[in-house]
mmCIF file of C-alpha atoms in Angstrom:
data_model
loop_
_atom_site.group_PDB
_atom_site.id
_atom_site.type_symbol
_atom_site.label_atom_id
_atom_site.label_comp_id
_atom_site.label_asym_id
_atom_site.label_seq_id
_atom_site.Cartn_x
_atom_site.Cartn_y
_atom_site.Cartn_z
ATOM 1 C CA MET A 201 -47.755 -70.617 58.078
ATOM 2 C CA ARG A 202 -45.036 -68.839 60.015
ATOM 3 C CA PHE A 203 -42.556 -69.737 57.299
ATOM 4 C CA GLU A 204 -44.790 -68.243 54.601
ATOM 5 C CA ILE A 205 -45.139 -64.987 56.547
ATOM 6 C CA MET A 206 -41.363 -64.691 56.906
ATOM 7 C CA LYS A 207 -40.916 -65.374 53.208
ATOM 8 C CA ALA A 208 -43.441 -62.679 52.239
ATOM 9 C CA GLY A 209 -41.622 -60.168 54.501
ATOM 10 C CA LYS A 210 -38.313 -60.848 52.789
ATOM 11 C CA VAL A 211 -39.928 -60.355 49.372
ATOM 12 C CA LYS A 212 -41.365 -57.011 50.477
ATOM 13 C CA LEU A 213 -37.966 -55.940 51.870
ATOM 14 C CA CYS A 214 -36.193 -56.850 48.625
ATOM 15 C CA ALA A 215 -38.816 -55.008 46.629
ATOM 16 C CA SER A 216 -38.353 -51.901 48.772
ATOM 17 C CA LEU A 217 -34.584 -52.073 48.436
ATOM 18 C CA CYS A 218 -34.854 -52.434 44.655
ATOM 19 C CA MET A 219 -37.255 -49.494 44.497
ATOM 20 C CA TRP A 220 -34.964 -47.231 46.499
ATOM 21 C CA LEU A 221 -31.935 -48.374 44.480
ATOM 22 C CA GLY A 222 -33.797 -47.452 41.305
ATOM 23 C CA ILE A 223 -34.698 -44.032 42.662
ATOM 24 C CA VAL A 224 -31.084 -43.324 43.693
ATOM 25 C CA THR A 225 -29.814 -44.474 40.295
ATOM 26 C CA TRP A 226 -32.355 -42.268 38.503
ATOM 27 C CA ILE A 227 -31.363 -39.228 40.575
ATOM 28 C CA GLY A 228 -27.703 -39.915 39.835
ATOM 29 C CA ASN A 229 -28.387 -40.121 36.100
ATOM 30 C CA VAL A 230 -30.320 -36.850 36.188
ATOM 31 C CA LYS A 231 -27.476 -35.090 38.016
ATOM 32 C CA LEU A 232 -24.949 -36.485 35.553
ATOM 33 C CA HIS A 233 -27.065 -35.290 32.620
ATOM 34 C CA LEU A 234 -27.506 -31.822 34.092
ATOM 35 C CA TRP A 235 -23.770 -31.545 34.750
ATOM 36 C CA SER A 236 -22.923 -32.574 31.202
ATOM 37 C CA VAL A 237 -25.341 -29.946 29.833
ATOM 38 C CA PHE A 238 -23.802 -27.299 32.097
ATOM 39 C CA VAL A 239 -20.276 -28.172 30.994
ATOM 40 C CA GLN A 240 -21.293 -28.139 27.323
ATOM 41 C CA GLN A 241 -22.934 -24.713 27.630
ATOM 42 C CA ALA A 242 -19.999 -23.295 29.562
ATOM 43 C CA THR A 243 -17.646 -24.569 26.889
ATOM 44 C CA GLU A 244 -19.750 -23.029 24.146
ATOM 45 C CA ARG A 245 -19.825 -19.690 25.978
ATOM 46 C CA GLY A 246 -16.095 -19.695 26.636
ATOM 47 C CA SER A 247 -15.156 -21.046 23.183
ATOM 48 C CA GLY A 248 -11.954 -22.364 24.706
ATOM 49 C CA VAL A 249 -10.277 -18.943 24.326
ATOM 50 C CA VAL A 250 -8.347 -17.920 27.397
ATOM 51 C CA PHE A 251 -6.136 -14.827 27.637
ATOM 52 C CA SER A 252 -3.419 -15.207 30.244
ATOM 53 C CA LEU A 253 -2.864 -12.001 32.153
ATOM 54 C CA ALA A 254 -0.301 -12.288 34.921
ATOM 55 C CA ASN A 255 -1.987 -14.703 37.391
ATOM 56 C CA GLU A 256 -5.566 -14.165 36.284
ATOM 57 C CA GLN A 257 -7.536 -15.487 33.319
ATOM 58 C CA VAL A 258 -10.242 -13.750 31.327
ATOM 59 C CA ASN A 259 -12.615 -15.797 29.170
ATOM 60 C CA VAL A 260 -13.401 -14.239 25.813
ATOM 61 C CA SER A 261 -16.372 -15.235 23.680
ATOM 62 C CA LYS A 262 -15.897 -16.691 20.238
ATOM 63 C CA ARG A 263 -17.066 -13.652 18.298
ATOM 64 C CA HIS A 264 -16.752 -10.649 20.596
ATOM 65 C CA ALA A 265 -13.988 -10.036 23.086
ATOM 66 C CA PRO A 266 -14.815 -7.437 25.730
ATOM 67 C CA GLY A 267 -13.390 -3.992 25.147
ATOM 68 C CA ASN A 268 -12.655 -3.593 28.865
ATOM 69 C CA ALA A 269 -10.542 -6.726 29.224
ATOM 70 C CA GLY A 270 -7.863 -4.595 30.871
ATOM 71 C CA PHE A 271 -4.824 -5.757 28.953
ATOM 72 C CA ARG A 272 -1.503 -4.212 29.839
ATOM 73 C CA ASP A 273 1.396 -3.722 27.433
ATOM 74 C CA GLY A 274 3.685 -6.674 27.045
ATOM 75 C CA LYS A 275 1.309 -9.317 28.410
ATOM 76 C CA SER A 276 1.043 -12.292 26.079
ATOM 77 C CA PHE A 277 -2.006 -14.436 25.518
ATOM 78 C CA HIS A 278 -2.427 -18.113 24.741
ATOM 79 C CA ILE A 279 -4.723 -19.584 22.141
ATOM 80 C CA ARG A 280 -6.948 -22.565 22.901
ATOM 81 C CA SER A 281 -9.107 -22.198 19.783
ATOM 82 C CA PRO A 282 -8.699 -20.984 16.177
ATOM 83 C CA PHE A 283 -11.685 -18.680 16.712
ATOM 84 C CA ILE A 284 -9.316 -16.175 18.337
ATOM 85 C CA LEU A 285 -8.668 -14.878 14.812
ATOM 86 C CA ASP A 286 -12.214 -13.476 14.820
ATOM 87 C CA ASN A 287 -11.346 -11.474 17.900
ATOM 88 C CA VAL A 288 -8.356 -9.840 16.177
ATOM 89 C CA VAL A 289 -9.425 -9.469 12.537
ATOM 90 C CA GLU A 290 -12.981 -8.957 11.288
ATOM 91 C CA HIS A 291 -14.033 -9.906 7.755
ATOM 92 C CA ARG A 292 -10.378 -10.813 7.105
ATOM 93 C CA VAL A 293 -9.359 -7.198 6.352
ATOM 94 C CA PHE A 294 -10.281 -5.052 9.379
ATOM 95 C CA TRP A 295 -8.669 -4.927 12.789
ATOM 96 C CA SER A 296 -11.363 -5.873 15.275
ATOM 97 C CA ALA A 297 -13.257 -3.372 17.396
ATOM 98 C CA TRP A 298 -11.839 -5.160 20.433
ATOM 99 C CA LEU A 299 -8.248 -4.593 19.276
ATOM 100 C CA GLU A 300 -8.946 -0.980 18.281
ATOM 101 C CA GLY A 301 -10.335 -0.499 21.774
ATOM 102 C CA LEU A 302 -6.920 -1.381 23.198
ATOM 103 C CA SER A 303 -5.203 1.364 21.178
ATOM 104 C CA THR A 304 -5.717 4.804 22.684
ATOM 105 C CA ARG A 305 -4.888 8.110 20.989
ATOM 106 C CA VAL A 306 -1.191 8.856 21.175
ATOM 107 C CA PHE A 307 -1.809 12.582 21.685
ATOM 108 C CA GLY A 308 -5.164 13.838 22.865
ATOM 109 C CA VAL A 309 -6.969 16.589 20.954
ATOM 110 C CA GLU A 310 -7.042 18.921 23.954
ATOM 111 C CA HIS A 311 -3.358 18.281 24.678
ATOM 112 C CA GLU A 312 -2.442 19.198 21.105
ATOM 113 C CA ARG A 313 -4.466 22.400 21.215
ATOM 114 C CA LYS A 314 -2.931 23.540 24.506
ATOM 115 C CA TRP A 315 0.576 22.673 23.352
ATOM 116 C CA ARG A 316 0.206 24.708 20.137
ATOM 117 C CA ASP A 317 -1.123 27.714 22.003
ATOM 118 C CA GLN A 318 1.636 27.431 24.591
ATOM 119 C CA VAL A 319 4.689 27.286 22.315
ATOM 120 C CA ARG A 320 3.739 29.751 19.595
ATOM 121 C CA ASP A 321 4.926 32.701 21.651
ATOM 122 C CA ALA A 322 6.935 30.982 24.398
ATOM 123 C CA ARG A 323 10.452 32.309 25.002
ATOM 124 C CA VAL A 324 13.266 30.006 23.825
ATOM 125 C CA VAL A 325 16.208 30.005 26.267
ATOM 126 C CA VAL A 326 18.334 27.154 24.873
ATOM 127 C CA LEU A 327 18.892 25.952 21.314
ATOM 128 C CA GLU A 328 21.044 22.844 20.897
ATOM 129 C CA ALA A 329 21.578 19.682 18.871
ATOM 130 C CA GLY A 330 19.340 16.742 19.638
ATOM 131 C CA CYS A 331 16.588 16.339 17.047
ATOM 132 C CA GLY A 332 18.123 14.246 14.322
ATOM 133 C CA ARG A 333 19.343 16.152 11.296
ATOM 134 C CA PRO A 334 22.024 18.852 11.667
ATOM 135 C CA THR A 335 19.523 21.431 10.392
ATOM 136 C CA ASN A 336 17.191 20.618 13.293
ATOM 137 C CA ARG A 337 17.578 21.920 16.825
ATOM 138 C CA LEU A 338 16.205 21.047 20.250
ATOM 139 C CA ALA A 339 14.658 24.128 21.841
ATOM 140 C CA THR A 340 14.043 24.561 25.552
ATOM 141 C CA PHE A 341 11.483 27.171 26.549
ATOM 142 C CA ALA A 342 11.522 29.293 29.685
ATOM 143 C CA ASP A 343 9.019 27.010 31.426
ATOM 144 C CA GLY A 344 11.088 23.892 30.684
ATOM 145 C CA THR A 345 8.963 22.687 27.755
ATOM 146 C CA ARG A 346 11.043 21.300 24.888
ATOM 147 C CA ALA A 347 10.399 21.122 21.163
ATOM 148 C CA CYS A 348 12.192 20.092 17.994
ATOM 149 C CA VAL A 349 12.761 23.060 15.685
ATOM 150 C CA ARG A 350 12.856 22.085 12.005
ATOM 151 C CA TYR A 351 14.337 24.758 9.803
ATOM 152 C CA GLY A 352 14.390 22.754 6.596
ATOM 153 C CA ILE A 353 16.672 23.124 3.603
ATOM 154 C CA ASP A 354 13.885 25.132 2.002
ATOM 155 C CA ALA A 355 10.385 26.266 2.884
ATOM 156 C CA ASP A 356 8.860 23.284 1.084
ATOM 157 C CA GLN A 357 10.201 20.928 3.738
ATOM 158 C CA VAL A 358 8.542 22.903 6.524
ATOM 159 C CA LEU A 359 5.353 22.996 4.453
ATOM 160 C CA GLY A 360 5.544 19.231 3.878
ATOM 161 C CA GLU A 361 6.039 18.581 7.593
ATOM 162 C CA THR A 362 3.091 20.808 8.475
ATOM 163 C CA LEU A 363 0.659 19.538 5.846
ATOM 164 C CA SER A 364 1.541 15.930 6.709
ATOM 165 C CA TYR A 365 0.608 16.644 10.314
ATOM 166 C CA TYR A 366 -2.790 18.052 9.370
ATOM 167 C CA LEU A 367 -3.456 15.268 6.849
ATOM 168 C CA ALA A 368 -2.884 12.788 9.669
ATOM 169 C CA GLU A 369 -5.462 14.691 11.698
ATOM 170 C CA LEU A 370 -7.978 14.412 8.846
ATOM 171 C CA LEU A 371 -7.326 10.670 8.753
ATOM 172 C CA GLY A 372 -7.735 10.299 12.510
ATOM 173 C CA ILE A 373 -4.094 9.207 12.894
ATOM 174 C CA SER A 374 -2.686 10.562 16.162
ATOM 175 C CA ASN A 375 0.898 9.260 15.940
ATOM 176 C CA LEU A 376 2.457 12.591 14.933
ATOM 177 C CA PRO A 377 3.668 14.805 17.799
ATOM 178 C CA PRO A 378 1.826 18.149 18.153
ATOM 179 C CA LEU A 379 3.062 20.814 15.747
ATOM 180 C CA ALA A 380 2.979 24.603 15.511
ATOM 181 C CA LEU A 381 4.605 27.138 13.180
ATOM 182 C CA SER A 382 6.774 30.041 14.280
ATOM 183 C CA LYS A 383 8.631 32.844 12.533
ATOM 184 C CA LEU A 384 12.322 33.484 13.328
ATOM 185 C CA ASN A 385 11.896 37.119 14.294
ATOM 186 C CA LEU A 386 15.213 37.659 16.086
ATOM 187 C CA SER A 387 14.035 40.824 17.772
ATOM 188 C CA SER A 388 10.957 39.121 19.223
ATOM 189 C CA GLU A 389 10.812 37.984 22.828
ATOM 190 C CA GLN A 390 10.495 34.380 21.660
ATOM 191 C CA TRP A 391 13.847 34.187 19.851
ATOM 192 C CA ALA A 392 15.937 37.064 21.237
ATOM 193 C CA SER A 393 17.710 34.939 23.883
ATOM 194 C CA VAL A 394 19.090 32.531 21.249
ATOM 195 C CA ARG A 395 19.811 35.081 18.526
ATOM 196 C CA GLU A 396 23.534 34.262 18.486
ATOM 197 C CA ASN A 397 22.811 30.552 18.046
ATOM 198 C CA ILE A 398 20.484 31.254 15.119
ATOM 199 C CA GLU A 399 23.027 33.529 13.435
ATOM 200 C CA ALA A 400 25.739 30.871 13.900
ATOM 201 C CA LEU A 401 23.465 28.345 12.188
ATOM 202 C CA GLU A 402 23.006 30.850 9.333
ATOM 203 C CA TRP A 403 19.251 30.524 9.512
ATOM 204 C CA SER A 404 17.503 33.198 7.495
ATOM 205 C CA PRO A 405 15.850 35.871 9.649
ATOM 206 C CA ASN A 406 12.042 35.749 9.480
ATOM 207 C CA ALA A 407 12.085 32.206 8.083
ATOM 208 C CA ILE A 408 9.159 30.053 9.189
ATOM 209 C CA VAL A 409 10.068 26.948 11.190
ATOM 210 C CA SER A 410 8.013 24.114 12.605
ATOM 211 C CA LEU A 411 7.974 23.261 16.302
ATOM 212 C CA THR A 412 7.065 19.710 17.303
ATOM 213 C CA GLU A 413 6.760 18.398 20.820
ATOM 214 C CA PHE A 414 9.904 16.639 22.034
ATOM 215 C CA ILE A 415 9.105 13.181 23.427
ATOM 216 C CA PRO A 416 11.750 11.734 25.795
ATOM 217 C CA ASN A 417 12.534 8.085 26.542
ATOM 218 C CA VAL A 418 11.883 6.765 23.060
ATOM 219 C CA THR A 419 13.499 3.861 21.223
ATOM 220 C CA GLU A 420 14.191 3.064 17.595
ATOM 221 C CA VAL A 421 11.871 0.732 15.709
ATOM 222 C CA PHE A 422 12.381 -2.346 13.546
ATOM 223 C CA ILE A 423 10.016 -3.295 10.744
ATOM 224 C CA PRO A 424 7.820 -6.147 12.062
ATOM 225 C CA LEU A 425 8.801 -9.564 10.781
ATOM 226 C CA HIS A 426 5.310 -10.199 9.398
ATOM 227 C CA LEU A 427 5.618 -7.128 7.163
ATOM 228 C CA ARG A 428 9.183 -7.830 6.093
ATOM 229 C CA LYS A 429 8.175 -11.237 4.720
ATOM 230 C CA GLN A 430 5.210 -10.093 2.651
ATOM 231 C CA GLN A 431 7.148 -8.780 -0.365
ATOM 232 C CA GLY A 432 4.013 -7.372 -1.915
ATOM 233 C CA GLY A 433 1.769 -10.250 -0.881
ATOM 234 C CA GLY A 434 -0.243 -8.294 1.658
ATOM 235 C CA LEU A 435 -0.203 -8.796 5.409
ATOM 236 C CA GLN A 436 -2.316 -11.826 6.293
ATOM 237 C CA LEU A 437 -2.811 -13.320 9.731
ATOM 238 C CA SER A 438 -3.919 -16.793 10.727
ATOM 239 C CA ALA A 439 -4.819 -18.369 14.052
ATOM 240 C CA GLU A 440 -1.478 -20.147 13.980
ATOM 241 C CA THR A 441 0.583 -16.966 13.517
ATOM 242 C CA ILE A 442 -1.502 -15.013 16.028
ATOM 243 C CA SER A 443 -0.929 -17.682 18.674
ATOM 244 C CA ASN A 444 2.698 -16.550 18.924
ATOM 245 C CA MET A 445 1.928 -12.814 19.164
ATOM 246 C CA THR A 446 1.537 -10.595 22.185
ATOM 247 C CA VAL A 447 -1.219 -8.029 22.515
ATOM 248 C CA THR A 448 1.441 -5.319 22.314
ATOM 249 C CA TYR A 449 2.723 -6.695 19.018
ATOM 250 C CA LEU A 450 -0.777 -6.777 17.523
ATOM 251 C CA VAL A 451 -1.438 -3.175 18.567
ATOM 252 C CA GLU A 452 1.876 -2.181 16.981
ATOM 253 C CA LEU A 453 0.948 -3.984 13.750
ATOM 254 C CA MET A 454 -2.273 -1.994 13.720
ATOM 255 C CA GLN A 455 -0.277 1.238 13.933
ATOM 256 C CA TRP A 456 1.953 0.024 11.107
ATOM 257 C CA SER A 457 -1.096 -0.446 8.899
ATOM 258 C CA ASP A 458 -1.890 3.248 9.429
ATOM 259 C CA LEU A 459 1.712 4.213 8.748
ATOM 260 C CA ILE A 460 1.767 2.356 5.432
ATOM 261 C CA LEU A 461 -1.343 4.162 4.169
ATOM 262 C CA PHE A 462 -0.103 7.486 5.510
ATOM 263 C CA ASP A 463 3.323 7.232 3.858
ATOM 264 C CA TYR A 464 1.746 6.252 0.563
ATOM 265 C CA LEU A 465 -0.651 9.194 0.619
ATOM 266 C CA THR A 466 2.112 11.659 1.462
ATOM 267 C CA ALA A 467 4.656 9.933 -0.840
ATOM 268 C CA ASN A 468 7.137 10.047 2.029
ATOM 269 C CA PHE A 469 10.192 8.152 0.786
ATOM 270 C CA ASP A 470 12.335 8.961 3.821
ATOM 271 C CA ARG A 471 11.092 6.211 6.102
ATOM 272 C CA ILE A 472 10.251 2.683 4.909
ATOM 273 C CA VAL A 473 10.401 3.267 1.152
ATOM 274 C CA SER A 474 14.088 4.144 1.346
ATOM 275 C CA HIS A 475 14.665 0.722 2.945
ATOM 276 C CA ILE A 476 12.792 -1.001 0.102
ATOM 277 C CA PHE A 477 14.880 0.943 -2.414
ATOM 278 C CA SER A 478 18.122 -0.110 -0.697
ATOM 279 C CA LEU A 479 17.273 -3.802 -1.055
ATOM 280 C CA GLN A 480 18.926 -3.600 -4.470
ATOM 281 C CA TRP A 481 22.355 -3.688 -2.872
ATOM 282 C CA ASP A 482 21.696 -4.431 0.804
ATOM 283 C CA ALA A 483 19.746 -7.640 1.352
ATOM 284 C CA ARG A 484 19.581 -7.102 5.115
ATOM 285 C CA VAL A 485 18.459 -3.476 5.166
ATOM 286 C CA MET A 486 14.936 -4.463 6.276
ATOM 287 C CA GLU A 487 16.446 -5.904 9.447
ATOM 288 C CA ARG A 488 17.740 -2.488 10.498
ATOM 289 C CA THR A 489 15.900 0.205 12.380
ATOM 290 C CA THR A 490 13.421 2.350 10.476
ATOM 291 C CA ASN A 491 14.132 5.965 9.575
ATOM 292 C CA ASN A 492 12.080 8.689 11.255
ATOM 293 C CA LEU A 493 10.095 6.312 13.414
ATOM 294 C CA LEU A 494 10.292 6.016 17.198
ATOM 295 C CA LYS A 495 8.439 4.126 19.928
ATOM 296 C CA THR A 496 7.366 5.470 23.319
ATOM 297 C CA ILE A 497 7.574 3.546 26.561
ATOM 298 C CA ASN A 498 3.826 2.913 26.184
ATOM 299 C CA GLY A 499 4.293 1.212 22.820
ATOM 300 C CA HIS A 500 3.019 4.113 20.697
ATOM 301 C CA LEU A 501 4.740 4.663 17.354
ATOM 302 C CA LEU A 502 5.797 8.240 16.570
ATOM 303 C CA PHE A 503 5.804 9.259 12.897
ATOM 304 C CA ILE A 504 8.460 12.002 13.017
ATOM 305 C CA ASP A 505 10.365 14.113 10.467
ATOM 306 C CA ASN A 506 7.740 14.198 7.731
ATOM 307 C CA GLU A 507 9.504 16.907 5.717
ATOM 308 C CA ALA A 508 9.592 14.718 2.596
ATOM 309 C CA GLY A 509 5.823 14.343 2.616
ATOM 310 C CA LEU A 510 3.286 15.818 0.181
ATOM 311 C CA VAL A 511 5.398 18.583 -1.381
ATOM 312 C CA HIS A 512 8.943 17.323 -1.911
ATOM 313 C CA GLY A 513 7.723 13.726 -2.098
ATOM 314 C CA TYR A 514 5.281 14.632 -4.872
ATOM 315 C CA ARG A 515 7.969 16.532 -6.746
ATOM 316 C CA VAL A 516 10.218 13.448 -7.024
ATOM 317 C CA LEU A 517 7.402 10.937 -7.340
ATOM 318 C CA ASP A 518 8.681 9.393 -10.570
ATOM 319 C CA LEU A 519 11.846 8.230 -8.819
ATOM 320 C CA TRP A 520 10.059 6.491 -5.977
ATOM 321 C CA GLU A 521 6.593 5.459 -7.131
ATOM 322 C CA ARG A 522 7.393 1.791 -7.786
ATOM 323 C CA TYR A 523 8.661 1.470 -4.199
ATOM 324 C CA HIS A 524 5.631 3.292 -2.816
ATOM 325 C CA THR A 525 3.474 0.722 -4.621
ATOM 326 C CA VAL A 526 5.399 -2.158 -3.055
ATOM 327 C CA LEU A 527 4.907 -0.600 0.374
ATOM 328 C CA LEU A 528 1.164 -0.115 -0.123
ATOM 329 C CA SER A 529 0.707 -3.725 -1.244
ATOM 330 C CA SER A 530 2.450 -5.019 1.895
ATOM 331 C CA SER A 531 -0.667 -4.634 4.029
ATOM 332 C CA CYS A 532 -4.232 -5.841 3.544
ATOM 333 C CA ILE A 533 -5.516 -5.308 7.083
ATOM 334 C CA PHE A 534 -6.742 -1.862 8.109
ATOM 335 C CA ARG A 535 -8.383 0.107 10.882
ATOM 336 C CA ARG A 536 -12.066 0.612 10.177
ATOM 337 C CA SER A 537 -11.790 4.196 11.409
ATOM 338 C CA THR A 538 -8.992 4.986 8.937
ATOM 339 C CA VAL A 539 -10.844 3.310 6.068
ATOM 340 C CA ARG A 540 -13.937 5.328 6.934
ATOM 341 C CA ARG A 541 -11.975 8.610 6.696
ATOM 342 C CA ILE A 542 -10.389 7.594 3.389
ATOM 343 C CA SER A 543 -13.802 6.623 2.010
ATOM 344 C CA GLU A 544 -15.173 10.030 2.983
ATOM 345 C CA MET A 545 -12.260 11.807 1.293
ATOM 346 C CA LYS A 546 -12.735 9.638 -1.783
ATOM 347 C CA ARG A 547 -16.426 10.531 -1.996
ATOM 348 C CA SER A 548 -15.821 14.241 -1.419
ATOM 349 C CA GLY A 549 -13.301 14.455 -4.265
ATOM 350 C CA ASN A 550 -11.734 17.536 -2.653
ATOM 351 C CA SER A 551 -9.210 16.178 -0.156
ATOM 352 C CA ALA A 552 -6.756 19.025 -0.749
ATOM 353 C CA LYS A 553 -9.446 21.615 -0.016
ATOM 354 C CA LEU A 554 -10.354 19.903 3.259
ATOM 355 C CA LEU A 555 -6.673 19.738 4.192
ATOM 356 C CA CYS A 556 -5.986 23.389 3.418
ATOM 357 C CA GLU A 557 -9.070 24.557 5.305
ATOM 358 C CA LEU A 558 -7.955 22.717 8.431
ATOM 359 C CA TYR A 559 -4.366 23.936 8.042
ATOM 360 C CA ARG A 560 -5.394 27.585 7.631
ATOM 361 C CA ALA A 561 -7.849 27.418 10.510
ATOM 362 C CA ARG A 562 -5.134 26.188 12.894
ATOM 363 C CA GLU A 563 -2.025 28.031 11.687
ATOM 364 C CA PRO A 564 -1.847 31.855 11.678
ATOM 365 C CA LEU A 565 1.242 31.648 9.430
ATOM 366 C CA ALA A 566 -0.401 29.330 6.889
ATOM 367 C CA ARG A 567 -1.012 31.935 4.199
ATOM 368 C CA GLU A 568 2.548 33.198 4.519
ATOM 369 C CA LEU A 569 4.097 29.724 4.296
ATOM 370 C CA GLY A 570 1.854 28.684 1.392
ATOM 371 C CA SER A 571 -0.083 25.533 0.589
ATOM 372 C CA LEU A 572 -0.404 22.781 -2.018
ATOM 373 C CA SER A 573 -0.192 23.715 -5.677
ATOM 374 C CA GLU A 574 -3.056 22.678 -7.949
ATOM 375 C CA GLU A 575 -0.889 19.911 -9.363
ATOM 376 C CA HIS A 576 -0.051 18.543 -5.915
ATOM 377 C CA ALA A 577 -3.679 18.851 -4.837
ATOM 378 C CA LEU A 578 -4.633 16.619 -7.771
ATOM 379 C CA THR A 579 -1.862 14.187 -6.840
ATOM 380 C CA LEU A 580 -3.213 13.906 -3.299
ATOM 381 C CA GLN A 581 -6.716 13.115 -4.545
ATOM 382 C CA ASN A 582 -5.352 10.549 -6.994
ATOM 383 C CA ARG A 583 -3.485 8.817 -4.178
ATOM 384 C CA ILE A 584 -6.600 8.825 -2.016
ATOM 385 C CA ASP A 585 -8.359 7.066 -4.899
ATOM 386 C CA VAL A 586 -5.550 4.511 -5.245
ATOM 387 C CA VAL A 587 -5.637 3.680 -1.531
ATOM 388 C CA TYR A 588 -9.428 3.363 -1.677
ATOM 389 C CA GLN A 589 -9.169 0.916 -4.588
ATOM 390 C CA HIS A 590 -6.430 -1.040 -2.802
ATOM 391 C CA ILE A 591 -8.650 -1.466 0.258
ATOM 392 C CA LYS A 592 -11.571 -2.485 -1.959
ATOM 393 C CA GLN A 593 -9.398 -5.023 -3.769
ATOM 394 C CA CYS A 594 -8.210 -6.509 -0.473
ATOM 395 C CA THR A 595 -11.836 -6.849 0.597
ATOM 396 C CA GLU A 596 -12.804 -8.607 -2.645
ATOM 397 C CA VAL A 597 -9.843 -10.960 -2.697
ATOM 398 C CA MET A 598 -10.171 -11.989 0.942
#
């Protein structure tokens, strides 16, 4: 009897131990399942895309990177997933909203307005070399402000420089330094202090010159490798190529896409197109620095010396058009904001009128300097149409 009682107790004990072991095992399995679900969801949210920023990491979702990621110039990022391409290029032809958010205006609207108002009547105390061409001069005003004075071989160059600046404004492109017109009235307070310098340069009295803000600490610019290699094939990016790019490089490429459209519209041959032309006898010309293009310490490109644009460029269009076409076809990725402006100008059908209205509203000397001829106004609209069709074709092909 005693033996049977002891045996029953052992059975109960074993049963209890088995029950508790089962409970513990079940709890462990539940925890393991919950952890696996958590990891899977976290992976899906993070998409495996990690941007390395100094010693910190910022996770970016597959489709939408945050616009306030706080990237600083020169910081590279590393790709853990091909979906990063969606964060840089949308619909294969547009720079992403995230990337556009990293590119601020080069010159603010209010800054440009104040600068124009300031220099139009400011007294010039020094006039010296330092702005590129021998016909240009670096002016220092009484308050220390400096500007590049562009006299131009003829008035058409000053007109081309000025109209190019205001066309860029219509397009929402802020890479051109602020500009204002001034008349060389040697008896005026503005120019009297440098009258001898102006006479030595043999500048015509009462000629109209352009003043553009002088930007210090700039460097020359090379054509990006990814544009040099296109040869008319259109800039295309893949996850593999992007994985080797820095944020700074991508933002610069975005500015180049604006520059390509801008130079085509203005028919400016004195920047990249002249390099393309020189390929006939200089196979390495594309590896040299670009004419009339500078970079600030913040990575902004400056589209300077646009005297060949719109007027003179249109006059010699037959000599350069094939090279302009090659340049235009070298890029098939665009800013949405720039495309939107071009689409609006295409629909309006009166781009030259819009340009001249803006130019005359901002420049008191506009009527005296002149504006686009009817022929050149038609040329501008035709080139707007060509750019619009190019963008449309890129969209259809991609």
